[in-house]
């Protein structure tokens, strides 16, 4: 028997009745009081009444709000891959629509300089009230967390006192840490991508696409594929405004090289350290026989101004502390 409503053995039915009787004193305060809810706790502990009751009494209470901690250490340009950002946006929208007013605080810790750009991609999916609950914390994040969360509920890794039974400071039995998705979960090797533009690069020539960046910190993000054969690609910064320049006359900021984009679509990004006109160059000068059809999408990602200002303030405080301790 599965242990679900309508599929209980006589022994499981007896356990359910006894379990209900044992927790009668806390039933009114539970989120639900029906068999569906109680059976979840019994199944979680293989119908061991003592363990199920201990678990329910500890955790089975009404929870009105959540405090979330986002550890952004390791955030890089690869995480700004468009399909991944869209999937994360869908998750945020789902949370907003189905769990209204359930969020108390979101603490962002260990965030790199790229965070304002990443946040700007998804903030439009969040209500103003939710955005106001997001706090970017600086180097004193351990102290800040302890002001809002009891230390015995925070893993040692994050400045608290909580460990696993085996002493693991990361509490891996309670927290599922991220990482690469195992290939056994892949539904297919590639996503079918829709591109905004297409053009043909003639044999022995190149094609340049220009983007004007008005202030530093913006991110150029691209995706492209070629039809039939490889294509060269690189990013350059123009040294003379207004006029078309050859590759040798510009500053190379993203190395020009050949990509097998006819086999696997290519995607990448580059953080613009200074304003100017950036040129994405598709290079077919090495091919004397074949023209190449290229399909591509390019986006300019802007940093969130408020987050960037908070970052600057945090950096200024850190510099001030270093000077004072010098």
GROMACS .gro file of C-alpha atoms in nm:
model
  326
    1UNK     CA    1   0.000   0.000   0.000
    2UNK     CA    2   0.122   0.349  -0.090
    3UNK     CA    3   0.023   0.517   0.237
    4UNK     CA    4  -0.197   0.773   0.060
    5UNK     CA    5  -0.567   0.837   0.124
    6UNK     CA    6  -0.769   0.552  -0.026
    7UNK     CA    7  -0.467   0.321  -0.042
    8UNK     CA    8  -0.400   0.231   0.323
    9UNK     CA    9  -0.340  -0.110   0.474
   10UNK     CA   10  -0.526  -0.197   0.799
   11UNK     CA   11  -0.202  -0.138   0.987
   12UNK     CA   12  -0.158   0.206   0.825
   13UNK     CA   13  -0.519   0.301   0.901
   14UNK     CA   14  -0.467   0.210   1.266
   15UNK     CA   15  -0.147   0.414   1.275
   16UNK     CA   16  -0.329   0.715   1.126
   17UNK     CA   17  -0.605   0.695   1.389
   18UNK     CA   18  -0.353   0.668   1.671
   19UNK     CA   19  -0.143   0.949   1.524
   20UNK     CA   20  -0.445   1.182   1.507
   21UNK     CA   21  -0.525   1.105   1.869
   22UNK     CA   22  -0.165   1.168   1.979
   23UNK     CA   23  -0.147   1.514   1.822
   24UNK     CA   24  -0.498   1.624   1.914
   25UNK     CA   25  -0.363   1.906   2.130
   26UNK     CA   26  -0.185   2.080   1.840
   27UNK     CA   27  -0.434   2.005   1.559
   28UNK     CA   28  -0.612   2.344   1.577
   29UNK     CA   29  -0.285   2.525   1.509
   30UNK     CA   30  -0.185   2.319   1.204
   31UNK     CA   31  -0.221   2.449   0.846
   32UNK     CA   32  -0.452   2.150   0.771
   33UNK     CA   33  -0.618   1.888   0.985
   34UNK     CA   34  -0.733   1.633   0.728
   35UNK     CA   35  -0.594   1.285   0.659
   36UNK     CA   36  -0.402   1.408   0.353
   37UNK     CA   37  -0.193   1.639   0.571
   38UNK     CA   38  -0.133   1.395   0.858
   39UNK     CA   39  -0.036   1.111   0.623
   40UNK     CA   40   0.249   1.323   0.483
   41UNK     CA   41   0.418   1.317   0.823
   42UNK     CA   42   0.361   0.945   0.868
   43UNK     CA   43   0.500   0.861   0.523
   44UNK     CA   44   0.802   1.084   0.589
   45UNK     CA   45   0.896   0.859   0.881
   46UNK     CA   46   0.774   0.525   0.737
   47UNK     CA   47   0.471   0.521   0.972
   48UNK     CA   48   0.690   0.528   1.282
   49UNK     CA   49   0.448   0.699   1.522
   50UNK     CA   50   0.707   0.829   1.765
   51UNK     CA   51   0.931   0.981   1.496
   52UNK     CA   52   0.634   1.120   1.301
   53UNK     CA   53   0.493   1.292   1.610
   54UNK     CA   54   0.832   1.437   1.705
   55UNK     CA   55   0.875   1.573   1.353
   56UNK     CA   56   0.524   1.723   1.342
   57UNK     CA   57   0.556   1.889   1.683
   58UNK     CA   58   0.885   2.046   1.579
   59UNK     CA   59   0.797   2.159   1.227
   60UNK     CA   60   0.423   2.128   1.179
   61UNK     CA   61   0.329   2.483   1.268
   62UNK     CA   62   0.180   2.764   1.069
   63UNK     CA   63   0.444   2.961   0.886
   64UNK     CA   64   0.331   3.300   0.761
   65UNK     CA   65   0.655   3.439   0.618
   66UNK     CA   66   0.992   3.316   0.494
   67UNK     CA   67   1.339   3.466   0.517
   68UNK     CA   68   1.557   3.368   0.222
   69UNK     CA   69   1.935   3.388   0.185
   70UNK     CA   70   2.084   3.402  -0.165
   71UNK     CA   71   2.454   3.322  -0.181
   72UNK     CA   72   2.573   3.468  -0.512
   73UNK     CA   73   2.938   3.365  -0.484
   74UNK     CA   74   3.044   3.227  -0.819
   75UNK     CA   75   2.791   3.428  -1.020
   76UNK     CA   76   2.941   3.476  -1.365
   77UNK     CA   77   2.854   3.576  -1.718
   78UNK     CA   78   2.766   3.216  -1.804
   79UNK     CA   79   2.468   3.242  -1.569
   80UNK     CA   80   2.322   3.519  -1.785
   81UNK     CA   81   2.245   3.267  -2.059
   82UNK     CA   82   1.908   3.383  -2.192
   83UNK     CA   83   1.707   3.055  -2.160
   84UNK     CA   84   1.829   3.012  -1.801
   85UNK     CA   85   1.733   3.368  -1.706
   86UNK     CA   86   1.389   3.317  -1.861
   87UNK     CA   87   1.340   2.992  -1.666
   88UNK     CA   88   1.441   3.163  -1.341
   89UNK     CA   89   1.205   3.449  -1.422
   90UNK     CA   90   0.920   3.200  -1.462
   91UNK     CA   91   0.998   3.056  -1.118
   92UNK     CA   92   0.994   3.401  -0.958
   93UNK     CA   93   0.663   3.484  -1.126
   94UNK     CA   94   0.516   3.152  -1.006
   95UNK     CA   95   0.625   3.229  -0.649
   96UNK     CA   96   0.472   3.577  -0.668
   97UNK     CA   97   0.139   3.452  -0.805
   98UNK     CA   98   0.092   3.152  -0.576
   99UNK     CA   99   0.245   3.260  -0.245
  100UNK     CA  100   0.138   3.623  -0.193
  101UNK     CA  101   0.289   3.809   0.101
  102UNK     CA  102   0.482   3.505   0.220
  103UNK     CA  103   0.824   3.670   0.195
  104UNK     CA  104   0.970   3.859   0.491
  105UNK     CA  105   1.330   3.929   0.382
  106UNK     CA  106   1.570   3.830   0.104
  107UNK     CA  107   1.935   3.869   0.201
  108UNK     CA  108   2.181   3.874  -0.088
  109UNK     CA  109   2.532   3.781   0.027
  110UNK     CA  110   2.870   3.745  -0.145
  111UNK     CA  111   2.736   3.923  -0.453
  112UNK     CA  112   2.993   4.014  -0.722
  113UNK     CA  113   2.993   4.333  -0.930
  114UNK     CA  114   2.786   4.153  -1.193
  115UNK     CA  115   2.486   4.124  -0.959
  116UNK     CA  116   2.321   4.459  -1.055
  117UNK     CA  117   2.310   4.342  -1.418
  118UNK     CA  118   2.164   4.002  -1.328
  119UNK     CA  119   1.907   4.160  -1.096
  120UNK     CA  120   1.799   4.407  -1.362
  121UNK     CA  121   1.702   4.114  -1.588
  122UNK     CA  122   1.443   3.976  -1.345
  123UNK     CA  123   1.333   4.268  -1.125
  124UNK     CA  124   1.045   4.359  -1.359
  125UNK     CA  125   0.884   4.026  -1.264
  126UNK     CA  126   0.873   4.125  -0.897
  127UNK     CA  127   0.620   4.354  -0.732
  128UNK     CA  128   0.747   4.675  -0.575
  129UNK     CA  129   0.670   4.536  -0.230
  130UNK     CA  130   0.887   4.229  -0.298
  131UNK     CA  131   1.171   4.441  -0.437
  132UNK     CA  132   1.169   4.647  -0.118
  133UNK     CA  133   1.233   4.329   0.084
  134UNK     CA  134   1.559   4.251  -0.097
  135UNK     CA  135   1.868   4.354   0.100
  136UNK     CA  136   2.218   4.342  -0.049
  137UNK     CA  137   2.457   4.285   0.241
  138UNK     CA  138   2.827   4.370   0.246
  139UNK     CA  139   3.121   4.203   0.418
  140UNK     CA  140   2.940   4.210   0.756
  141UNK     CA  141   2.670   3.973   0.626
  142UNK     CA  142   2.722   3.718   0.907
  143UNK     CA  143   2.640   3.977   1.172
  144UNK     CA  144   2.338   4.098   0.973
  145UNK     CA  145   2.196   3.746   0.936
  146UNK     CA  146   2.220   3.685   1.311
  147UNK     CA  147   2.013   3.997   1.379
  148UNK     CA  148   1.722   3.844   1.187
  149UNK     CA  149   1.770   3.467   1.231
  150UNK     CA  150   1.850   3.268   1.544
  151UNK     CA  151   2.215   3.145   1.527
  152UNK     CA  152   2.105   2.786   1.596
  153UNK     CA  153   1.909   2.799   1.269
  154UNK     CA  154   2.206   2.920   1.062
  155UNK     CA  155   2.476   2.674   0.946
  156UNK     CA  156   2.826   2.735   1.081
  157UNK     CA  157   2.930   2.799   0.719
  158UNK     CA  158   2.710   3.109   0.727
  159UNK     CA  159   2.806   3.237   1.072
  160UNK     CA  160   2.564   3.042   1.293
  161UNK     CA  161   2.601   2.738   1.518
  162UNK     CA  162   2.400   2.476   1.325
  163UNK     CA  163   2.581   2.163   1.204
  164UNK     CA  164   2.480   1.824   1.070
  165UNK     CA  165   2.487   1.529   1.313
  166UNK     CA  166   2.827   1.438   1.166
  167UNK     CA  167   2.958   1.791   1.232
  168UNK     CA  168   2.935   1.913   0.872
  169UNK     CA  169   2.932   2.297   0.895
  170UNK     CA  170   2.753   2.324   0.559
  171UNK     CA  171   2.458   2.110   0.678
  172UNK     CA  172   2.437   1.918   0.352
  173UNK     CA  173   2.162   1.694   0.493
  174UNK     CA  174   1.939   2.004   0.521
  175UNK     CA  175   2.056   2.220   0.232
  176UNK     CA  176   2.082   2.116  -0.133
  177UNK     CA  177   2.378   2.305  -0.271
  178UNK     CA  178   2.374   2.402  -0.636
  179UNK     CA  179   2.603   2.288  -0.915
  180UNK     CA  180   2.600   2.153  -1.268
  181UNK     CA  181   2.284   1.966  -1.367
  182UNK     CA  182   2.371   1.596  -1.416
  183UNK     CA  183   2.339   1.494  -1.781
  184UNK     CA  184   2.099   1.213  -1.687
  185UNK     CA  185   1.837   1.486  -1.633
  186UNK     CA  186   1.879   1.636  -1.981
  187UNK     CA  187   1.562   1.618  -2.188
  188UNK     CA  188   1.752   1.709  -2.503
  189UNK     CA  189   2.100   1.834  -2.585
  190UNK     CA  190   1.998   2.173  -2.722
  191UNK     CA  191   1.719   2.427  -2.701
  192UNK     CA  192   1.569   2.542  -3.028
  193UNK     CA  193   1.658   2.910  -3.029
  194UNK     CA  194   1.476   3.187  -3.211
  195UNK     CA  195   1.713   3.455  -3.341
  196UNK     CA  196   1.637   3.823  -3.400
  197UNK     CA  197   1.853   3.872  -3.709
  198UNK     CA  198   2.004   3.679  -3.997
  199UNK     CA  199   2.246   3.779  -4.273
  200UNK     CA  200   2.502   3.631  -4.509
  201UNK     CA  201   2.874   3.692  -4.477
  202UNK     CA  202   3.023   3.665  -4.824
  203UNK     CA  203   3.334   3.460  -4.891
  204UNK     CA  204   3.656   3.642  -4.807
  205UNK     CA  205   3.476   3.917  -4.614
  206UNK     CA  206   3.340   4.009  -4.271
  207UNK     CA  207   3.027   4.164  -4.122
  208UNK     CA  208   3.031   4.414  -3.837
  209UNK     CA  209   2.748   4.499  -3.594
  210UNK     CA  210   2.793   4.812  -3.381
  211UNK     CA  211   2.652   4.885  -3.032
  212UNK     CA  212   2.703   5.212  -2.851
  213UNK     CA  213   2.763   5.170  -2.476
  214UNK     CA  214   2.698   5.491  -2.283
  215UNK     CA  215   2.836   5.397  -1.942
  216UNK     CA  216   3.060   5.128  -1.790
  217UNK     CA  217   2.923   4.810  -1.634
  218UNK     CA  218   2.687   4.722  -1.920
  219UNK     CA  219   2.702   4.366  -2.054
  220UNK     CA  220   2.694   4.267  -2.420
  221UNK     CA  221   2.532   3.926  -2.457
  222UNK     CA  222   2.516   3.733  -2.784
  223UNK     CA  223   2.399   3.406  -2.936
  224UNK     CA  224   2.462   3.296  -3.291
  225UNK     CA  225   2.470   2.999  -3.522
  226UNK     CA  226   2.611   2.949  -3.872
  227UNK     CA  227   2.475   2.740  -4.154
  228UNK     CA  228   2.698   2.474  -4.305
  229UNK     CA  229   3.043   2.566  -4.175
  230UNK     CA  230   3.233   2.749  -3.900
  231UNK     CA  231   3.258   3.128  -3.861
  232UNK     CA  232   3.505   3.363  -3.693
  233UNK     CA  233   3.385   3.597  -3.419
  234UNK     CA  234   3.536   3.866  -3.198
  235UNK     CA  235   3.448   4.190  -3.019
  236UNK     CA  236   3.633   4.518  -3.076
  237UNK     CA  237   3.621   4.871  -2.936
  238UNK     CA  238   3.633   5.146  -3.197
  239UNK     CA  239   3.912   5.401  -3.163
  240UNK     CA  240   3.748   5.651  -3.400
  241UNK     CA  241   3.379   5.741  -3.376
  242UNK     CA  242   3.165   5.775  -3.687
  243UNK     CA  243   3.385   5.591  -3.937
  244UNK     CA  244   3.400   5.222  -4.027
  245UNK     CA  245   3.728   5.071  -3.909
  246UNK     CA  246   3.909   4.753  -3.996
  247UNK     CA  247   3.984   4.502  -3.722
  248UNK     CA  248   4.352   4.604  -3.715
  249UNK     CA  249   4.251   4.967  -3.644
  250UNK     CA  250   4.033   4.883  -3.342
  251UNK     CA  251   4.109   4.754  -2.992
  252UNK     CA  252   4.037   4.384  -2.960
  253UNK     CA  253   3.849   4.326  -2.630
  254UNK     CA  254   3.717   3.973  -2.691
  255UNK     CA  255   3.960   3.751  -2.885
  256UNK     CA  256   3.870   3.681  -3.246
  257UNK     CA  257   3.858   3.306  -3.318
  258UNK     CA  258   3.672   3.050  -3.527
  259UNK     CA  259   3.367   2.872  -3.384
  260UNK     CA  260   3.194   2.556  -3.500
  261UNK     CA  261   2.861   2.734  -3.466
  262UNK     CA  262   2.715   2.514  -3.742
  263UNK     CA  263   2.741   2.220  -3.501
  264UNK     CA  264   2.661   2.387  -3.166
  265UNK     CA  265   2.511   2.739  -3.134
  266UNK     CA  266   2.755   2.976  -2.969
  267UNK     CA  267   2.665   3.209  -2.682
  268UNK     CA  268   2.872   3.445  -2.473
  269UNK     CA  269   2.891   3.782  -2.306
  270UNK     CA  270   3.132   4.062  -2.225
  271UNK     CA  271   3.127   4.331  -1.953
  272UNK     CA  272   3.209   4.670  -2.101
  273UNK     CA  273   3.461   4.842  -1.876
  274UNK     CA  274   3.433   5.178  -2.054
  275UNK     CA  275   3.181   5.362  -2.272
  276UNK     CA  276   3.224   5.365  -2.648
  277UNK     CA  277   3.117   5.191  -2.967
  278UNK     CA  278   3.168   4.815  -2.952
  279UNK     CA  279   3.181   4.610  -3.269
  280UNK     CA  280   3.077   4.246  -3.293
  281UNK     CA  281   3.262   4.114  -3.596
  282UNK     CA  282   3.168   3.797  -3.786
  283UNK     CA  283   3.479   3.693  -3.977
  284UNK     CA  284   3.472   3.491  -4.300
  285UNK     CA  285   3.790   3.636  -4.451
  286UNK     CA  286   3.964   3.296  -4.434
  287UNK     CA  287   3.706   3.128  -4.663
  288UNK     CA  288   3.768   3.172  -5.035
  289UNK     CA  289   3.487   2.941  -5.150
  290UNK     CA  290   3.189   2.948  -4.912
  291UNK     CA  291   2.961   3.226  -4.797
  292UNK     CA  292   2.812   3.179  -4.447
  293UNK     CA  293   2.456   3.241  -4.335
  294UNK     CA  294   2.452   3.368  -3.976
  295UNK     CA  295   2.153   3.392  -3.740
  296UNK     CA  296   2.214   3.595  -3.427
  297UNK     CA  297   2.069   3.781  -3.128
  298UNK     CA  298   2.256   4.052  -2.938
  299UNK     CA  299   2.141   4.228  -2.622
  300UNK     CA  300   2.281   4.510  -2.412
  301UNK     CA  301   2.214   4.437  -2.044
  302UNK     CA  302   2.201   4.738  -1.815
  303UNK     CA  303   2.288   4.724  -1.445
  304UNK     CA  304   2.016   4.807  -1.192
  305UNK     CA  305   2.096   5.162  -1.079
  306UNK     CA  306   1.980   5.121  -0.719
  307UNK     CA  307   2.179   4.798  -0.672
  308UNK     CA  308   2.484   4.955  -0.828
  309UNK     CA  309   2.464   5.250  -0.589
  310UNK     CA  310   2.433   5.009  -0.294
  311UNK     CA  311   2.739   4.821  -0.421
  312UNK     CA  312   2.937   5.142  -0.446
  313UNK     CA  313   2.842   5.235  -0.090
  314UNK     CA  314   2.943   4.889   0.036
  315UNK     CA  315   3.277   4.914  -0.147
  316UNK     CA  316   3.340   5.260  -0.003
  317UNK     CA  317   3.271   5.129   0.350
  318UNK     CA  318   3.509   4.836   0.293
  319UNK     CA  319   3.785   5.071   0.172
  320UNK     CA  320   3.727   5.297   0.472
  321UNK     CA  321   3.759   5.000   0.711
  322UNK     CA  322   4.082   4.890   0.543
  323UNK     CA  323   4.227   5.241   0.574
  324UNK     CA  324   4.126   5.265   0.941
  325UNK     CA  325   4.289   4.927   1.017
  326UNK     CA  326   4.604   5.014   0.825
   0.00000   0.00000   0.00000
